[in-house]
PDB file of C-alpha atoms and ligand atoms in Angstrom:
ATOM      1  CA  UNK K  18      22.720 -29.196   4.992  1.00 58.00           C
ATOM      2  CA  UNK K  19      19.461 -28.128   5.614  1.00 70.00           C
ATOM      3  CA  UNK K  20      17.174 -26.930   2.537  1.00 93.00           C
ATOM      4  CA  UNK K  21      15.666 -23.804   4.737  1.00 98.00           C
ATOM      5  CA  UNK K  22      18.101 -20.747   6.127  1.00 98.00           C
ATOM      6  CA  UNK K  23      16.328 -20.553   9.598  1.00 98.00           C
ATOM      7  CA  UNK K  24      16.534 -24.479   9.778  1.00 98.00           C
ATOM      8  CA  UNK K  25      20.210 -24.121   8.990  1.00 98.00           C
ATOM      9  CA  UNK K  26      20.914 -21.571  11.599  1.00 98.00           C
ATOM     10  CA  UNK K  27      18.539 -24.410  14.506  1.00 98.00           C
ATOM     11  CA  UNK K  28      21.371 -26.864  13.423  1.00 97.00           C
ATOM     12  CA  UNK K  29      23.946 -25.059  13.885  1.00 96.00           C
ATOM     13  CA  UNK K  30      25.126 -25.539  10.237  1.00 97.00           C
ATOM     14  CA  UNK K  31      24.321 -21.705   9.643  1.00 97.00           C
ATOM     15  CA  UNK K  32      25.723 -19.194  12.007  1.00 98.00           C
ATOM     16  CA  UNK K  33      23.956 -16.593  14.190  1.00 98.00           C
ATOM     17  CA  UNK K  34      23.704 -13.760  16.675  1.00 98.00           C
ATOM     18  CA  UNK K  35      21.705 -15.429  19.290  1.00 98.00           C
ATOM     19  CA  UNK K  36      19.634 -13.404  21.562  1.00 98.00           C
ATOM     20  CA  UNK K  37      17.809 -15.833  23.611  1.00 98.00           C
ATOM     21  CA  UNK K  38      16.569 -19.726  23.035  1.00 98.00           C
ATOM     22  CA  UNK K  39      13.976 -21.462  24.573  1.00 98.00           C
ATOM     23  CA  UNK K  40      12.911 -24.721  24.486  1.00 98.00           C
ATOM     24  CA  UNK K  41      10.855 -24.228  21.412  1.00 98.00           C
ATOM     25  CA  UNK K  42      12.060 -21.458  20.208  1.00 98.00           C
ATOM     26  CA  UNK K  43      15.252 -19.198  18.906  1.00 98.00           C
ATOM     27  CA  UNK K  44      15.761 -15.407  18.659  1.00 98.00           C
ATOM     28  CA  UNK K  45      18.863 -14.367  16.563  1.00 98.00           C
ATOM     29  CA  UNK K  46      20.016 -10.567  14.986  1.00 98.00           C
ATOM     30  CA  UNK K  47      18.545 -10.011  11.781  1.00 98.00           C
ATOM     31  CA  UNK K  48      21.835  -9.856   9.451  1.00 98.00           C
ATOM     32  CA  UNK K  49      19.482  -6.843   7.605  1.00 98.00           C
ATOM     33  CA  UNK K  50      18.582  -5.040   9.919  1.00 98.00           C
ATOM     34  CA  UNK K  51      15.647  -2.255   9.804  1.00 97.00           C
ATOM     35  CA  UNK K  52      17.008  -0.822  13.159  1.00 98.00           C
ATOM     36  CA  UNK K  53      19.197  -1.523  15.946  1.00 98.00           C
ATOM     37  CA  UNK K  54      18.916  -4.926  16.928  1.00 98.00           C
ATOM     38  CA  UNK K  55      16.423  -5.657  15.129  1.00 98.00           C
ATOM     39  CA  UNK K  56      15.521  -9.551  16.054  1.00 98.00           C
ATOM     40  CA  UNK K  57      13.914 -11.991  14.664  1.00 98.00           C
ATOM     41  CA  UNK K  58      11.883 -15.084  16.365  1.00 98.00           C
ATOM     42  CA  UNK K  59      11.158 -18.732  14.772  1.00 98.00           C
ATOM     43  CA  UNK K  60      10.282 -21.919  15.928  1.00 98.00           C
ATOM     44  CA  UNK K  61      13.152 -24.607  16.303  1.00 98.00           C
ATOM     45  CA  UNK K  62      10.678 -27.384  14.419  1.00 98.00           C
ATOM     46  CA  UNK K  63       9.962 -26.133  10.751  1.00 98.00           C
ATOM     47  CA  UNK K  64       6.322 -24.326  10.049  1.00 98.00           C
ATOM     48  CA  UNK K  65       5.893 -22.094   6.867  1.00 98.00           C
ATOM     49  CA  UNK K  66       3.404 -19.080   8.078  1.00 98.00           C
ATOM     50  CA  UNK K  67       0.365 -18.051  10.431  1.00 98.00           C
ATOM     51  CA  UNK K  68      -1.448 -20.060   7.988  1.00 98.00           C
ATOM     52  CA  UNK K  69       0.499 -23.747   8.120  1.00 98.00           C
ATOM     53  CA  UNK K  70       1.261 -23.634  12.443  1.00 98.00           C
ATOM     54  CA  UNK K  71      -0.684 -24.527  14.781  1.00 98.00           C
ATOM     55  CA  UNK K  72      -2.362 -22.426  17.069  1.00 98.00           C
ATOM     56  CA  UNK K  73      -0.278 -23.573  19.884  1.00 98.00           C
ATOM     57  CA  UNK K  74       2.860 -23.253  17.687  1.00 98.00           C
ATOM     58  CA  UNK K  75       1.900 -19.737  16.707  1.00 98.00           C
ATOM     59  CA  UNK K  76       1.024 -18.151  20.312  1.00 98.00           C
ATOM     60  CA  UNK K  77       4.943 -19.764  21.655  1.00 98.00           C
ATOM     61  CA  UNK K  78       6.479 -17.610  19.069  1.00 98.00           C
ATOM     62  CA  UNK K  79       4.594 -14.719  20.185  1.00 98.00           C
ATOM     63  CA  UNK K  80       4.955 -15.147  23.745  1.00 98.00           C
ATOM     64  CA  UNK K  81       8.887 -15.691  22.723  1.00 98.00           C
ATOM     65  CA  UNK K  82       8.400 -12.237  20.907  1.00 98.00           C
ATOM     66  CA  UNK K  83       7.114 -10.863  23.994  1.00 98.00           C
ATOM     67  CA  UNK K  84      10.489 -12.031  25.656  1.00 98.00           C
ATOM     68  CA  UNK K  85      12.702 -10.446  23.348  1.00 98.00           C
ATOM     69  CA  UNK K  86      10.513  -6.872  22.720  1.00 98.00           C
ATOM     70  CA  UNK K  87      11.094  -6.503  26.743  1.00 98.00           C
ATOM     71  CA  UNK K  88      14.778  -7.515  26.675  1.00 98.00           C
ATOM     72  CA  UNK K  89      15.605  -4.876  24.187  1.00 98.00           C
ATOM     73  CA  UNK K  90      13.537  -2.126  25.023  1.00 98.00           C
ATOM     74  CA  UNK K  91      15.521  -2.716  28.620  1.00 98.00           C
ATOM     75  CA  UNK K  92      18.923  -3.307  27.148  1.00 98.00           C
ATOM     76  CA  UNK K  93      18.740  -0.665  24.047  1.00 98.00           C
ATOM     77  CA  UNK K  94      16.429   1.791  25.722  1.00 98.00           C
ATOM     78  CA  UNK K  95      14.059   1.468  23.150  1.00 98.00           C
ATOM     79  CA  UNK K  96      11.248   4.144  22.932  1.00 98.00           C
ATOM     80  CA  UNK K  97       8.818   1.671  21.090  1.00 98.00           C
ATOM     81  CA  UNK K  98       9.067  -1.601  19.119  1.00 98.00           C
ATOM     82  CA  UNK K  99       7.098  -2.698  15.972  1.00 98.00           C
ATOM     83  CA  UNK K 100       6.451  -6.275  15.650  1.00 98.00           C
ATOM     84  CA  UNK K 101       6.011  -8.163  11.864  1.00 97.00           C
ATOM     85  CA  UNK K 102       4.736 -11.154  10.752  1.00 98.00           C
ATOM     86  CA  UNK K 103       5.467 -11.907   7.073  1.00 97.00           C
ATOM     87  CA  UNK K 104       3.736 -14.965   5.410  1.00 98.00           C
ATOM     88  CA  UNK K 105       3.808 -15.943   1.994  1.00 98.00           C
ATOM     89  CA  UNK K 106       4.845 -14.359  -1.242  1.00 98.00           C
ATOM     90  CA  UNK K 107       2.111 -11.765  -1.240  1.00 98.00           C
ATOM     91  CA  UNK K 108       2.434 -11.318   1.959  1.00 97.00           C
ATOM     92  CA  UNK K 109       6.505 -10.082   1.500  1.00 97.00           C
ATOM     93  CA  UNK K 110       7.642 -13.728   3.167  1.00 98.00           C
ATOM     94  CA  UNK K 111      11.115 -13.939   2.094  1.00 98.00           C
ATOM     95  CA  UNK K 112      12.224 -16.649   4.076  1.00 98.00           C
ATOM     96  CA  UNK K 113       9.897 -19.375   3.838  1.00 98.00           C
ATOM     97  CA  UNK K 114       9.942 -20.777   7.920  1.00 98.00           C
ATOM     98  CA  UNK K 115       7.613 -18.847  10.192  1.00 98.00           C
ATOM     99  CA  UNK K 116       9.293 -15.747  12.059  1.00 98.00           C
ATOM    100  CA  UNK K 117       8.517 -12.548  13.847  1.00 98.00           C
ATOM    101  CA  UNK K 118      10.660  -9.417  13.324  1.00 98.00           C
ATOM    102  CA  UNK K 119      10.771  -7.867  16.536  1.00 98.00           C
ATOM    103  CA  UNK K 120      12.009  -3.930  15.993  1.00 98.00           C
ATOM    104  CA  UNK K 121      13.138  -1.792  18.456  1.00 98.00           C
ATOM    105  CA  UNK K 122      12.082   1.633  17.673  1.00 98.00           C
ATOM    106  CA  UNK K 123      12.775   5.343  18.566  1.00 98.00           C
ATOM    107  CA  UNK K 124      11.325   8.549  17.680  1.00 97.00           C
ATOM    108  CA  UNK K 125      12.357  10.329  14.423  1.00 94.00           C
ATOM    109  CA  UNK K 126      14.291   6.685  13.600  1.00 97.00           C
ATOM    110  CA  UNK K 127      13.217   7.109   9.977  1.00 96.00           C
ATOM    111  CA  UNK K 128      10.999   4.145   9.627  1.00 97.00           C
ATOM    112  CA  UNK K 129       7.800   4.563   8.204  1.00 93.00           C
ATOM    113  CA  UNK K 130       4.803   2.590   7.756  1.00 90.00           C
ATOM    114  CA  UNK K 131       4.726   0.844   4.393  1.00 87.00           C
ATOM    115  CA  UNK K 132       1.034   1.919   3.306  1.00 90.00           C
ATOM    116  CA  UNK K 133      -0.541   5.221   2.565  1.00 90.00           C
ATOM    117  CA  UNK K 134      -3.048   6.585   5.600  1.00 90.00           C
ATOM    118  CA  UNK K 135      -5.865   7.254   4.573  1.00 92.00           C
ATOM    119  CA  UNK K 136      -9.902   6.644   5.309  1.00 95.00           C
ATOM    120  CA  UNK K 137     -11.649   3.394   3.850  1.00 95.00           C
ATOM    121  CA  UNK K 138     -14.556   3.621   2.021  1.00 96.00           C
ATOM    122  CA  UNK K 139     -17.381   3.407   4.421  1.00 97.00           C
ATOM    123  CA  UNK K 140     -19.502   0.737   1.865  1.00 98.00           C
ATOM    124  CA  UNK K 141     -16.604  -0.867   1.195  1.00 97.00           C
ATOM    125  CA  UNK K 142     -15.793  -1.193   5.199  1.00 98.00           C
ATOM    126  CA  UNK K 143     -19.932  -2.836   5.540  1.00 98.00           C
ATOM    127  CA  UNK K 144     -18.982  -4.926   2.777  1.00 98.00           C
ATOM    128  CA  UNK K 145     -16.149  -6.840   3.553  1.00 98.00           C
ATOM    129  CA  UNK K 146     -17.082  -6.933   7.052  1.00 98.00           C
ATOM    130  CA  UNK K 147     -20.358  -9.172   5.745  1.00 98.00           C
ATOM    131  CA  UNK K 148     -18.145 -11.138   3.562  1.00 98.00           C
ATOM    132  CA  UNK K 149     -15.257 -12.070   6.536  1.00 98.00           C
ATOM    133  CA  UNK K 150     -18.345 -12.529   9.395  1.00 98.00           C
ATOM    134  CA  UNK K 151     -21.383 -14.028   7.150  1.00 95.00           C
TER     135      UNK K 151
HETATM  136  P1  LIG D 219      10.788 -11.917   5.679  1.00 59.75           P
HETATM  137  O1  LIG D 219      10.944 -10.959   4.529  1.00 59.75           O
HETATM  138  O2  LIG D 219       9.728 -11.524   6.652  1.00 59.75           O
HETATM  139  O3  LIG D 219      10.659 -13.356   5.203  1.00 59.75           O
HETATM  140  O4  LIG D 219      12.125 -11.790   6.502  1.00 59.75           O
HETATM  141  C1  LIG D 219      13.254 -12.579   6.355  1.00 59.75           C
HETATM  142  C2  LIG D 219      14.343 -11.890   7.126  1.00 59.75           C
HETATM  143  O5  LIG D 219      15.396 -12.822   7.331  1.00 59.75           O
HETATM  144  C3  LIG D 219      14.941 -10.672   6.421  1.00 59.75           C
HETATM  145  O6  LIG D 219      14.750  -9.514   7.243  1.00 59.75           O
HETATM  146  C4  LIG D 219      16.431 -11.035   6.273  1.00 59.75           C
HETATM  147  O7  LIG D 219      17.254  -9.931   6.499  1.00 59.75           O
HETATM  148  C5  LIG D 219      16.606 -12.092   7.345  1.00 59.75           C
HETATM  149  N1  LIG D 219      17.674 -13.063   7.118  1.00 59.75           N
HETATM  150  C6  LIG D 219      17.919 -13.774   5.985  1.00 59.75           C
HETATM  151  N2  LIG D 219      18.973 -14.606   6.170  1.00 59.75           N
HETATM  152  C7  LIG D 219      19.394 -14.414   7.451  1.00 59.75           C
HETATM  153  C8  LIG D 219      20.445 -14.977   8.235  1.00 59.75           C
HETATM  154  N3  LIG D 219      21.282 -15.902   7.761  1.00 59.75           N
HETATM  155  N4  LIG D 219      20.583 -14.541   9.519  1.00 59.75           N
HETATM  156  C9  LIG D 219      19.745 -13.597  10.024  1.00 59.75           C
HETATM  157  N5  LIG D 219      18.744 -13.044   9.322  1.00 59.75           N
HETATM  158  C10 LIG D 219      18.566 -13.428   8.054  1.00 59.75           C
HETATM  159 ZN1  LIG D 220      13.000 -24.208   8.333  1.00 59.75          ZN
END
């Protein structure tokens, strides 16, 4: 039995509510959903985060994300969708293999954004802007 949940559900050895496979890829229900069928997207070979795939690696599960936002905006009649990306501890990763949440979305669904709107500092904007370019 597999170490990692995601790798579990790949083999087989874990169940789930598939929602389309590709070669390279899987899209299964999240079994916590944030909204009606809410998906989410791995690879079938097991990568961490953004940080430990590939390039390559990383733009498949995207494209597969693609996929699966169109399939469920057509099949749910979905007003919107909000995609996530999770990686690492600080980063809320919970499950440790690379995955995209793919959420369909209406209006007045109750979701809302988890951070506080409000205008950066405009120093602070020049500043890290030198330190992520220089
Ligand atoms: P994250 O917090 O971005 O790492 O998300 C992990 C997600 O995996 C959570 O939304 C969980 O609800 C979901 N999850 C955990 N175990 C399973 C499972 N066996 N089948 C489907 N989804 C799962
Ligand atoms: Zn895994």
């Amino acid at each position: 039995m597999s170490e990692c949940i995601f790798c579990g559900i790949v083999g087989g050895e874990i169940p789930s509510r598939k929602v389309l496979e590709t070669d390279s890829c899987l899209a299964f229900l999240d079994i916590f959903p944030a909204n009606r069928g809410h998906t989410l997207v791995i690879p079938k070979r097991h990568v961490l985060d953004i940080h430990e795939a590939d390039a390559d690696t990383y733009a498949d599960v995207a494209a597969t994300a693609k996929k699966v936002a169109d399939i469920l905006q057509s099949k749910l009649n979905s007003e919107g969708t909000t995609i996530f990306q999770m990686s690492r501890e600080a980063g809320w990763q919970t499950v440790f293999h690379l995955h995209m949440h793919v959420i369909p979305r209406w209006s007045n669904d109750g979701l809302h954004k988890p951070w506080d709107i409000a205008p950066g500092n405009e120093a602070e904007l020049d500043q890290v802007l030198q330190q992520i370019t220089k």
